[in-house]
Coordinates of C-alpha atoms in Angstrom, one line a residue:
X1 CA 75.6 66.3 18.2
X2 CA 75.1 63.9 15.8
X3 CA 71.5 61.9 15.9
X4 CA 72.6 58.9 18.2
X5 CA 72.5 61.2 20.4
X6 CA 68.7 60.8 20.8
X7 CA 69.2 57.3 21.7
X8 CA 69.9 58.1 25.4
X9 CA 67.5 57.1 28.3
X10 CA 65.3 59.7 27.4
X11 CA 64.4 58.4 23.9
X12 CA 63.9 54.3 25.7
X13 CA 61.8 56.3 28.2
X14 CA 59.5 58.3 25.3
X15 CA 59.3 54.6 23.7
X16 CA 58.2 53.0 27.1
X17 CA 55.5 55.2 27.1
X18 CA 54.2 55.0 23.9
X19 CA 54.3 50.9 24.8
X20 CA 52.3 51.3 27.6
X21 CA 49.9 53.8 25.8
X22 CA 49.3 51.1 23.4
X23 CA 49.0 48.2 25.4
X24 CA 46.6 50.4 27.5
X25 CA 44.3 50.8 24.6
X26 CA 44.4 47.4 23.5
X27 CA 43.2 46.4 27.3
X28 CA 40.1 48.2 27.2
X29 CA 39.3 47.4 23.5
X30 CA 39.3 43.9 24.7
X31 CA 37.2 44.8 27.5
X32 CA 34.9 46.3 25.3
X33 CA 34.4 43.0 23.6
X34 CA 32.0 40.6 25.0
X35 CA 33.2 37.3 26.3
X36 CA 31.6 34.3 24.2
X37 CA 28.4 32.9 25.6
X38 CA 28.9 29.1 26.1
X39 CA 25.2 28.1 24.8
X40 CA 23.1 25.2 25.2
X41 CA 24.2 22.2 23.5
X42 CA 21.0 19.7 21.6
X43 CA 22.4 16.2 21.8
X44 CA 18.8 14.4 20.0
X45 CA 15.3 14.7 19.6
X46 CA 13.4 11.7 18.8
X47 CA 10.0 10.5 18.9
X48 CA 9.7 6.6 19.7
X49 CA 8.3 4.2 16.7
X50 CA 4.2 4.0 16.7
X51 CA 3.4 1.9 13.4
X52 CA 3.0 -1.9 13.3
X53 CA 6.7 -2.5 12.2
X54 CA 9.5 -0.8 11.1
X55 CA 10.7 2.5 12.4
X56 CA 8.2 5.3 11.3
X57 CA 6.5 8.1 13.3
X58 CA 3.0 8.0 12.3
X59 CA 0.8 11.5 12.7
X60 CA -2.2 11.1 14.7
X61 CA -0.7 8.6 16.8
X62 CA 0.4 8.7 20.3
X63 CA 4.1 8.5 20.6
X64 CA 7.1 9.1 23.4
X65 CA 9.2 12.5 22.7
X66 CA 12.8 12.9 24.0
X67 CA 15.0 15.8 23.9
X68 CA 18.4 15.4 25.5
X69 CA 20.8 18.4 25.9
X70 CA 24.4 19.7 27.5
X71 CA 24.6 23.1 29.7
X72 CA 27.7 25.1 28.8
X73 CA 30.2 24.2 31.6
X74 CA 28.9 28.1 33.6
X75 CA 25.6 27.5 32.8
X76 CA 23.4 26.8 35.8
X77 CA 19.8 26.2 34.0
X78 CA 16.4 26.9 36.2
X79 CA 13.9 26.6 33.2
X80 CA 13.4 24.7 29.9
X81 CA 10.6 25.5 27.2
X82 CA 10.0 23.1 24.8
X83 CA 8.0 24.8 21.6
X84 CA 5.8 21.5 19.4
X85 CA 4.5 21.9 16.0
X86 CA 1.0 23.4 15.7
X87 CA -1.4 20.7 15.7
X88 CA 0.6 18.7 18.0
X89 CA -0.7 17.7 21.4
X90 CA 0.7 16.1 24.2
X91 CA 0.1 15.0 28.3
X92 CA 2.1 16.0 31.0
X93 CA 1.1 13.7 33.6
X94 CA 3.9 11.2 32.9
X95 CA 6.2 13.8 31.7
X96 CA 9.7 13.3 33.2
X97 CA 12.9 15.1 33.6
X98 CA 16.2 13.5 34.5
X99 CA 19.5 15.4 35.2
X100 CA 22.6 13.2 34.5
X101 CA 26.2 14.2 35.7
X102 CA 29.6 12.2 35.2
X103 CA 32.1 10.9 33.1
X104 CA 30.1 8.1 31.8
X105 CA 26.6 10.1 33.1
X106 CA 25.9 7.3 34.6
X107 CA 24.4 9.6 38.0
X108 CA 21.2 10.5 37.7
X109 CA 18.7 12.8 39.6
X110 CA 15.1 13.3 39.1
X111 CA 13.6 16.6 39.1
X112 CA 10.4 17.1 39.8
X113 CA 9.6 20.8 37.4
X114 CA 6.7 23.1 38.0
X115 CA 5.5 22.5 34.9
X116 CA 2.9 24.9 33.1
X117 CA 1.0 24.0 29.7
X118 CA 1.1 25.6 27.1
X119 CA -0.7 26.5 24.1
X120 CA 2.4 25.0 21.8
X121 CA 4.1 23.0 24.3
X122 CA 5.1 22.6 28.2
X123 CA 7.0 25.0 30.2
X124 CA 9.3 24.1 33.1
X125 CA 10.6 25.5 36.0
X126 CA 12.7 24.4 39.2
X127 CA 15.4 25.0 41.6
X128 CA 18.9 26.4 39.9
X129 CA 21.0 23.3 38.6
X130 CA 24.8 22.8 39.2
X131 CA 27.0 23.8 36.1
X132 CA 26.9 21.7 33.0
X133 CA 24.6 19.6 33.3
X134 CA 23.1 16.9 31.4
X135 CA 19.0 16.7 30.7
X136 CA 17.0 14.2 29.2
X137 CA 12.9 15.3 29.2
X138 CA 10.6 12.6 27.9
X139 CA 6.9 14.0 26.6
X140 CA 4.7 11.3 26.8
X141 CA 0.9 11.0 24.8
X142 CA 2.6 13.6 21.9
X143 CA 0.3 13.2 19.2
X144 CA 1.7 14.9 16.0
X145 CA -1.1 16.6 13.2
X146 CA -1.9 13.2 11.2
X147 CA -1.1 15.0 7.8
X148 CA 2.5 14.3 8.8
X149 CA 6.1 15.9 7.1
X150 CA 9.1 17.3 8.6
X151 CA 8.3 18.5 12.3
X152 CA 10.6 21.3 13.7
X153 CA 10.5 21.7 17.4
X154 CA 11.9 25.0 19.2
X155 CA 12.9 25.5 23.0
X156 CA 14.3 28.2 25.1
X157 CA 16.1 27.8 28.6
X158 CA 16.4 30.0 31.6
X159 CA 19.7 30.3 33.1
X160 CA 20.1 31.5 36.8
X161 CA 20.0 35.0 36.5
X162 CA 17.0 35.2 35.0
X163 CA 17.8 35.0 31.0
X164 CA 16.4 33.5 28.6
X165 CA 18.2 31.9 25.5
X166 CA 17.2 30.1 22.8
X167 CA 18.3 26.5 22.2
X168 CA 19.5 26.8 18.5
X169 CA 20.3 23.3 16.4
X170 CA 17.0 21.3 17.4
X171 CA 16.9 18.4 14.8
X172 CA 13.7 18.1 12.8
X173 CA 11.4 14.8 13.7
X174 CA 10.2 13.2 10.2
X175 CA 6.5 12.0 10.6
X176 CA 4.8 9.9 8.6
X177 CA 1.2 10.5 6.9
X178 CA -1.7 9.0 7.9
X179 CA -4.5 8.5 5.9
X180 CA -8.0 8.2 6.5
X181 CA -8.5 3.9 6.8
X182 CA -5.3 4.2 9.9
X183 CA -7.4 7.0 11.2
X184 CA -10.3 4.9 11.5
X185 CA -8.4 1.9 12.2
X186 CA -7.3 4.0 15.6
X187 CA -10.3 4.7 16.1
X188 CA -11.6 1.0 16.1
X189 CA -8.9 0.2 18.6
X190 CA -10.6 2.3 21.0
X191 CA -14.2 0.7 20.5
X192 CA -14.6 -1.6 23.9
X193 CA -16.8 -3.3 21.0
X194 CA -13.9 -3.7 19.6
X195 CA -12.5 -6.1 22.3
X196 CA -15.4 -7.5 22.8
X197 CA -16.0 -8.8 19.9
X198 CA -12.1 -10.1 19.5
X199 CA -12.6 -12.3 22.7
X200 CA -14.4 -14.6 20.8
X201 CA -11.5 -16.7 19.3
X202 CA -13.8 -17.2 16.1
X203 CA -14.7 -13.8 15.2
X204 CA -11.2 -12.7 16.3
X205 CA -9.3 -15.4 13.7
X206 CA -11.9 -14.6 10.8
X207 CA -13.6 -11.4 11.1
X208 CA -11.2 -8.8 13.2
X209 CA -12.8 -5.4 12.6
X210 CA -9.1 -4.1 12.9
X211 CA -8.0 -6.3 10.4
X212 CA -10.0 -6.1 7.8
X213 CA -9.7 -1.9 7.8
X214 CA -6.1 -2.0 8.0
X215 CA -6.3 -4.7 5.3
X216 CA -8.5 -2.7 2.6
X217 CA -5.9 -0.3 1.6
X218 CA -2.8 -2.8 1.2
X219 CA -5.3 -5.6 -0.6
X220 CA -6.2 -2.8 -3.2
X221 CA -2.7 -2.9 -4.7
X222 CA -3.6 -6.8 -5.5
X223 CA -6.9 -5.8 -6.4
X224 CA -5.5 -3.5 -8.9
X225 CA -3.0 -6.0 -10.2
X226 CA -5.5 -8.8 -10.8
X227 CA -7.6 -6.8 -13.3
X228 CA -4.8 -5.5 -14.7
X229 CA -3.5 -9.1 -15.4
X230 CA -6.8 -10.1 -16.9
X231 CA -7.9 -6.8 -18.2
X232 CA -5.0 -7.2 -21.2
X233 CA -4.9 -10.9 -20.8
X234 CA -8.5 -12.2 -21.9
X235 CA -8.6 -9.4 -24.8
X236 CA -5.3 -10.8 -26.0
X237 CA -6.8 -14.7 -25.8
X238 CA -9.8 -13.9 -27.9
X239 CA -8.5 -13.6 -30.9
X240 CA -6.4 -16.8 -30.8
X241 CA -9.0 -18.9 -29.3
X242 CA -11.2 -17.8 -32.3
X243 CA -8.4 -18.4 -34.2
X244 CA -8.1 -21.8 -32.5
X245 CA -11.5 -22.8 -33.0
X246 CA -11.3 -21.9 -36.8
X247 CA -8.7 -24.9 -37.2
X248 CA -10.7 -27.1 -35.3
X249 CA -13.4 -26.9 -37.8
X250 CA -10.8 -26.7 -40.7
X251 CA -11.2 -29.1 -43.2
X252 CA -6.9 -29.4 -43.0
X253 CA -6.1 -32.1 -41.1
X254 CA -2.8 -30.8 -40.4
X255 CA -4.6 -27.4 -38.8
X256 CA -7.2 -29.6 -36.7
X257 CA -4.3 -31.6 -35.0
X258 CA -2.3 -28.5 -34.5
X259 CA -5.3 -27.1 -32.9
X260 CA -6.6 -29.9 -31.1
X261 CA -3.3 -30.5 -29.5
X262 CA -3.2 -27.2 -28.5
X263 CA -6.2 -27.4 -26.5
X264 CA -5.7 -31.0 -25.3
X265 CA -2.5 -30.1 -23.6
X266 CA -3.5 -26.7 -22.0
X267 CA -6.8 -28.0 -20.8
X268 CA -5.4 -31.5 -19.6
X269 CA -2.9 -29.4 -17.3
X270 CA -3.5 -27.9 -14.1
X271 CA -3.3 -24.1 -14.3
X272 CA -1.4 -23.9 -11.6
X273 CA 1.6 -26.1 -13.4
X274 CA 1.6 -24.4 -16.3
X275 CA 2.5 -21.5 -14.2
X276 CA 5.6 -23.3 -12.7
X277 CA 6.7 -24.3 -15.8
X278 CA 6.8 -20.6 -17.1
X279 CA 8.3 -19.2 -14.2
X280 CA 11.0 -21.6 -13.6
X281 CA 11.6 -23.1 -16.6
X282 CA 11.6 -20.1 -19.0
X283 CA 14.7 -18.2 -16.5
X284 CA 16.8 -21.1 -16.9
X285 CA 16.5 -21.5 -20.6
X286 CA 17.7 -18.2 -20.1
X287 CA 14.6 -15.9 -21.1
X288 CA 13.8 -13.3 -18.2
X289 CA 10.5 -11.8 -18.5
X290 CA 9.1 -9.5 -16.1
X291 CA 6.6 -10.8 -13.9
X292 CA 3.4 -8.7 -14.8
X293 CA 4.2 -9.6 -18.7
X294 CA 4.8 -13.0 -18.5
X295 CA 1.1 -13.7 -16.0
X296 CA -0.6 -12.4 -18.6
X297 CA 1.0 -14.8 -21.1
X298 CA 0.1 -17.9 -19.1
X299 CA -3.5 -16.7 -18.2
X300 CA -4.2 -15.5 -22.0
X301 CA -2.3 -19.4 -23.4
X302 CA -4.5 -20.9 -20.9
X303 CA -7.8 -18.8 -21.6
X304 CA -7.4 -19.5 -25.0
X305 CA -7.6 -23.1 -25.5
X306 CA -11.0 -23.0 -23.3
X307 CA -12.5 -19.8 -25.9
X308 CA -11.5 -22.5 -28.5
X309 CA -14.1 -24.6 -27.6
X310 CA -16.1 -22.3 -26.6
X311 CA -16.2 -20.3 -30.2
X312 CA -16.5 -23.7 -31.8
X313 CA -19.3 -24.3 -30.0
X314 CA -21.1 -21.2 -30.9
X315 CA -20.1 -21.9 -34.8
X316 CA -21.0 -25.2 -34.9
X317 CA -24.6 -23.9 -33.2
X318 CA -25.3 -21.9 -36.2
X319 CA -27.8 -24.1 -38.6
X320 CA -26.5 -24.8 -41.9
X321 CA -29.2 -23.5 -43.5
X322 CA -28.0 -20.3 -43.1
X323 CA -24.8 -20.9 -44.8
X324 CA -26.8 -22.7 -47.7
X325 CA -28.6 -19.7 -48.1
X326 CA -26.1 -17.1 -47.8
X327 CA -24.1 -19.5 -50.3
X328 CA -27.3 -19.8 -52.8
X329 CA -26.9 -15.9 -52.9
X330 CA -23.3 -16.1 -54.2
X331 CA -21.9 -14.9 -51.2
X332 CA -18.5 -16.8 -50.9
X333 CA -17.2 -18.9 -47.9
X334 CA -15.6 -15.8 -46.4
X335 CA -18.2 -13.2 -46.7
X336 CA -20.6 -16.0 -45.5
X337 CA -18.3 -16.4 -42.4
X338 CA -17.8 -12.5 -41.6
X339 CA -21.2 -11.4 -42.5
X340 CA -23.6 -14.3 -41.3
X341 CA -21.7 -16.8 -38.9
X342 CA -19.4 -14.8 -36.7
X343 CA -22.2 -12.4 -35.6
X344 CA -24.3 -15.3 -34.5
X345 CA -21.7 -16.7 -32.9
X346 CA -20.7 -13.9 -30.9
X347 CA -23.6 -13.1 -29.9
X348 CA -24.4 -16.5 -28.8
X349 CA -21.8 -17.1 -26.7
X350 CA -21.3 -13.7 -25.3
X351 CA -23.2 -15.4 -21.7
X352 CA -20.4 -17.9 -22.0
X353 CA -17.5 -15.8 -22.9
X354 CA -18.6 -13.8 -19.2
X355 CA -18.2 -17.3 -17.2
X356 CA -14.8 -17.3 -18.6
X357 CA -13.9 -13.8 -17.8
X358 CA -15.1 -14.9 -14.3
X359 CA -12.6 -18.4 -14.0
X360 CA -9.8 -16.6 -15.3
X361 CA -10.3 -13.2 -13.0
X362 CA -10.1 -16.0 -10.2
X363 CA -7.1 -18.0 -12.2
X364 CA -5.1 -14.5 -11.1
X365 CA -4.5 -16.1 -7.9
X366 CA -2.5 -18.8 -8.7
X367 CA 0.4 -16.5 -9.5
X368 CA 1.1 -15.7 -6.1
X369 CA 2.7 -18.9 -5.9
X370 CA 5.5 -17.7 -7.8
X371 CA 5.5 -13.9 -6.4
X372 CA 3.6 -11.8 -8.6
X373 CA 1.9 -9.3 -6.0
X374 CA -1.9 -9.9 -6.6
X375 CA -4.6 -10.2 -4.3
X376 CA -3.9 -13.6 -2.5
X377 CA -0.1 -12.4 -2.5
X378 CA -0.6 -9.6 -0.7
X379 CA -3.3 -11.3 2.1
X380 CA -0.7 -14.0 2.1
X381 CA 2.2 -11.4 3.5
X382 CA -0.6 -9.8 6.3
X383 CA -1.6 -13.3 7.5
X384 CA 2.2 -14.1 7.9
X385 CA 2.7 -11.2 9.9
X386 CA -0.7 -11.2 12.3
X387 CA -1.4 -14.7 12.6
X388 CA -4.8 -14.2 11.8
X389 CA -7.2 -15.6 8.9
X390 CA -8.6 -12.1 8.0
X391 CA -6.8 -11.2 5.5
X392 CA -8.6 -14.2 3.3
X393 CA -11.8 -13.2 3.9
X394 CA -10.3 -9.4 2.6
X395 CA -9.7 -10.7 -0.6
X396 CA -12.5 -13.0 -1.0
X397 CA -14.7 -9.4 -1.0
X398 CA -12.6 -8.1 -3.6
X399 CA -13.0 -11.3 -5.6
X400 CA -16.7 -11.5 -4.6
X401 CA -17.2 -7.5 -6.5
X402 CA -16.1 -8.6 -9.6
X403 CA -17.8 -12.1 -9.8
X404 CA -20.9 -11.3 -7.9
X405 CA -22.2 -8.5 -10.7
X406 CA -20.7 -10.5 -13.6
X407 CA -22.3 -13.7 -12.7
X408 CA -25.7 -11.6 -12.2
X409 CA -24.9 -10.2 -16.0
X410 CA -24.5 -13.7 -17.0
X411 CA -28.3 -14.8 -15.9
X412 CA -29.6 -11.7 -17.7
X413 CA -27.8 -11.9 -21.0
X414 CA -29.2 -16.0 -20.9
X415 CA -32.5 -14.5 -20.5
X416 CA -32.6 -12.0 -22.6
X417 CA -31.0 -13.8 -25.7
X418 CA -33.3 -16.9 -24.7
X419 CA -36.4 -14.7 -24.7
X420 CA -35.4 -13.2 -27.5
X421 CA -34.8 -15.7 -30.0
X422 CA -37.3 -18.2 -28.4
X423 CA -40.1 -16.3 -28.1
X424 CA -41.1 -16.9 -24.7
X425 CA -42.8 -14.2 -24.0
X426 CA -46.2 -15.3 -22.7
X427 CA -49.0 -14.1 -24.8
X428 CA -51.9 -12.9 -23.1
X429 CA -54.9 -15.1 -22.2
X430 CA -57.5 -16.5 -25.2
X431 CA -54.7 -15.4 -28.0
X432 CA -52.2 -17.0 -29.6
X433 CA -48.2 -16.3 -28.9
X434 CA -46.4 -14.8 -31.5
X435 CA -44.4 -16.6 -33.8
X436 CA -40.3 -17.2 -33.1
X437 CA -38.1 -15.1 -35.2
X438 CA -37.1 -19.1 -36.6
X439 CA -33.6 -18.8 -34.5
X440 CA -33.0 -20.8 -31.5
X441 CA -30.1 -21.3 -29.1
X442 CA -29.0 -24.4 -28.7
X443 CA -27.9 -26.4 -25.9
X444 CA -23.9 -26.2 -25.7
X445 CA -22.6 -29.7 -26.2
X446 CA -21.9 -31.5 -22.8
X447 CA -18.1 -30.4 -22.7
X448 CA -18.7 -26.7 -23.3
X449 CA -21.8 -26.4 -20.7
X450 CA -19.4 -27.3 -18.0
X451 CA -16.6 -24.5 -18.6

């Protein structure tokens, strides 16, 4: 017999069995497996807005927390966990937890949990839920750590036969830092001083305690910006205001008209024009300058025609016997300048020179007319958004610490020099003063005296 014989209905039959055997096998292998847990689903956490504007999250503040999330189509939930950040704290005395069911989840059903505090966060329990459900719990009074950064929340939720799972794809809640003047700030919101004091419509409009701590911090930046405007910009106009004041007193006529038109025109022009004209005219000639480069232009132009007469002023205050005897020495016109003049000068004028450090440290407002972000620029942009006059008053203190001990310098320095090359030091009683060292100040002329 040849080998189809082995084909007959005892070989199908051996093959049916070794079919079976397998498909046997591959039964309970796939019994073997476990089935797919359908999990939790997270569909947001967020954490409601708590600054004055915008859409941050600020730390140390009390804010609104909501976690939504799905239950597997089995899942019948009768507990949910929810794990905060340590640091954080929250209330549960408005905490509430909504179930939502259909199409649009437009059903809604309070539940009323047993809930148990935590060290970390709240714990929930109550009655077993129908399958797949919708939650939405809202924390209220969460207060995240005030150093702020990227907050990672965790949960867990009990099913109905007593598991527990973890709820995995929580987003992360981004929370802003809050330094120490919002701390105190918050603080000063809770003071029933505080609204005490703000009922008076006066003291609310000019002197808001709120106000002015939330305004220290953002007025700074100005603060900052002002000196750093006339910090390079009145360095920069000495020089060519002694430079101006040198032709004035040249003995070119071409040099004293350059130089007295100079001065004529920058000091018969308001300030504030000049400004206008830079700022506006210069970009349509075509030349951009930045802002910061070109307000220290203008302020060190206009600063310098006013050291121009101020310097020739001091020059011309020198007696020309000096320069007779310097020149009866053989000391030349120069040396005579460099080594006996300009000294004097300087030092004569030095009480004068602060006065105009002062005007043009107070000039630095005029630029936030055309944008530059100094002090009155930036109390401009907090009186626009509060309605209050505060802000002002703000940045009249930071003009007030630079003015106040400068104008206090002033009065010394006129002391001192007048003492000192006066002699006005009182002698004592039944003997005669000393004798002047033979230099005296003199009185600036009538158009210098008023810079």
């Amino acid at each position: 017999m040849g080998k189809g014989a082995f084909t007959g209905p005892c070989g199908v039959s051996g093959r049916l069995r070794v079919a079976r055997a397998v498909v046997c096998v591959l039964v309970a292998l796939g019994a073997a497996v476990p089935a797919t847990a359908e999990a939790v689903t997270v569909e947001k956490l967020t954490c409601q807005p708590n600054g004055d504007s915008g859409s941050d999250v600020l730390g140390g503040v009390e804010t609104r927390l909501t976690w939504e999330l799905q239950a597997g189509p089995t899942e019948s939930l009768t507990g949910l966990t929810l794990e905060l950040p340590e640091g954080t704290t929250y209330e549960t005395e408005d905490l509430r937890l909504t179930m939502l069911s259909g199409d649009d989840l437009m059903e809604r059903e309070f539940i009323s949990p047993q809930v148990e505090e935590g060290d970390n966060g709240p714990a929930l329990m109550f009655p077993v839920t129908p399958a797949g459900r919708f939650f939405r719990l809202e924390l209220y009074g969460v207060v995240f750590p005030a150093s702020g950064g990227s907050m990672q929340c965790d949960g867990t939720y009990t099913l109905s036969d007593g598991s527990e799972h973890e709820v995995a794809g929580i987003p992360a809640v981004s929370i802003t830092a809050v330094g120490p003047f919002d701390q105190f700030k918050m603080w000063l919101e809770e003071q029933p001083w505080v609204d005490a004091w703000n009922s008076n419509t006066f003291l609310r409009l000019f002197f808001n305690p709120v106000l002015i701590v939330s305004s220290l911090p953002i007025i700074f930046g100005g603060f900052l910006m002002s000196l750093a405007i006339v910090l390079v910009a009145f360095p920069v106009a000495m020089p060519f205001g002694f430079m101006f004041a040198l032709m004035r007193i040249s003995k070119s006529r071409i040099l004293r008209a350059l130089a007295a038109v100079y001065v004529n025109l920058i000091r018969g022009t308001p300030a504030f024009l000049q400004i206008y004209i830079a700022f506006f005219g210069l970009p349509l000639a075509g030349i951009n300058i930045d802002n910061y480069t070109l307000g220290v232009i203008v302020m060190a132009m206009n600063s310098a025609a006013y050291l121009c007469e101020i310097f020739r002023a001091g020059i011309q205050s020198i007696p020309k016997g000096q320069t007779e005897a310097a020149r009866s020495l053989g000391m030349s016109a120069t040396q005579t300048m460099v080594s006996i003049i300009i000294p004097q000068t300087f030092r004569n004028v030095i009480p004068t020179l602060t006065s105009e450090f002062i005007l043009l440290y107070k000039d630095t407002s005029l630029l936030a007319a055309v944008g530059v972000m100094e002090i009155l620029m930036y109390a401009k942009t907090i009186v626009a958004t509060t309605g209050s006059i505060t802000p002002y008053v703000v940045a009249a203190l930071f003009y007030l610490v630079v003015t106040l001990p400068l104008a206090r310098v002033v009065s010394a320095l006129e002391v001192r020099l007048t003492g000192a090359t006066a002699g006005t030091n009182a002698a004592p009683l039944g003997k005669k003063p000393a004798k002047s060292a033979g230099t005296v100040v003199p009185t600036p002329p009538d158009h210098i005296a008023g810079l």
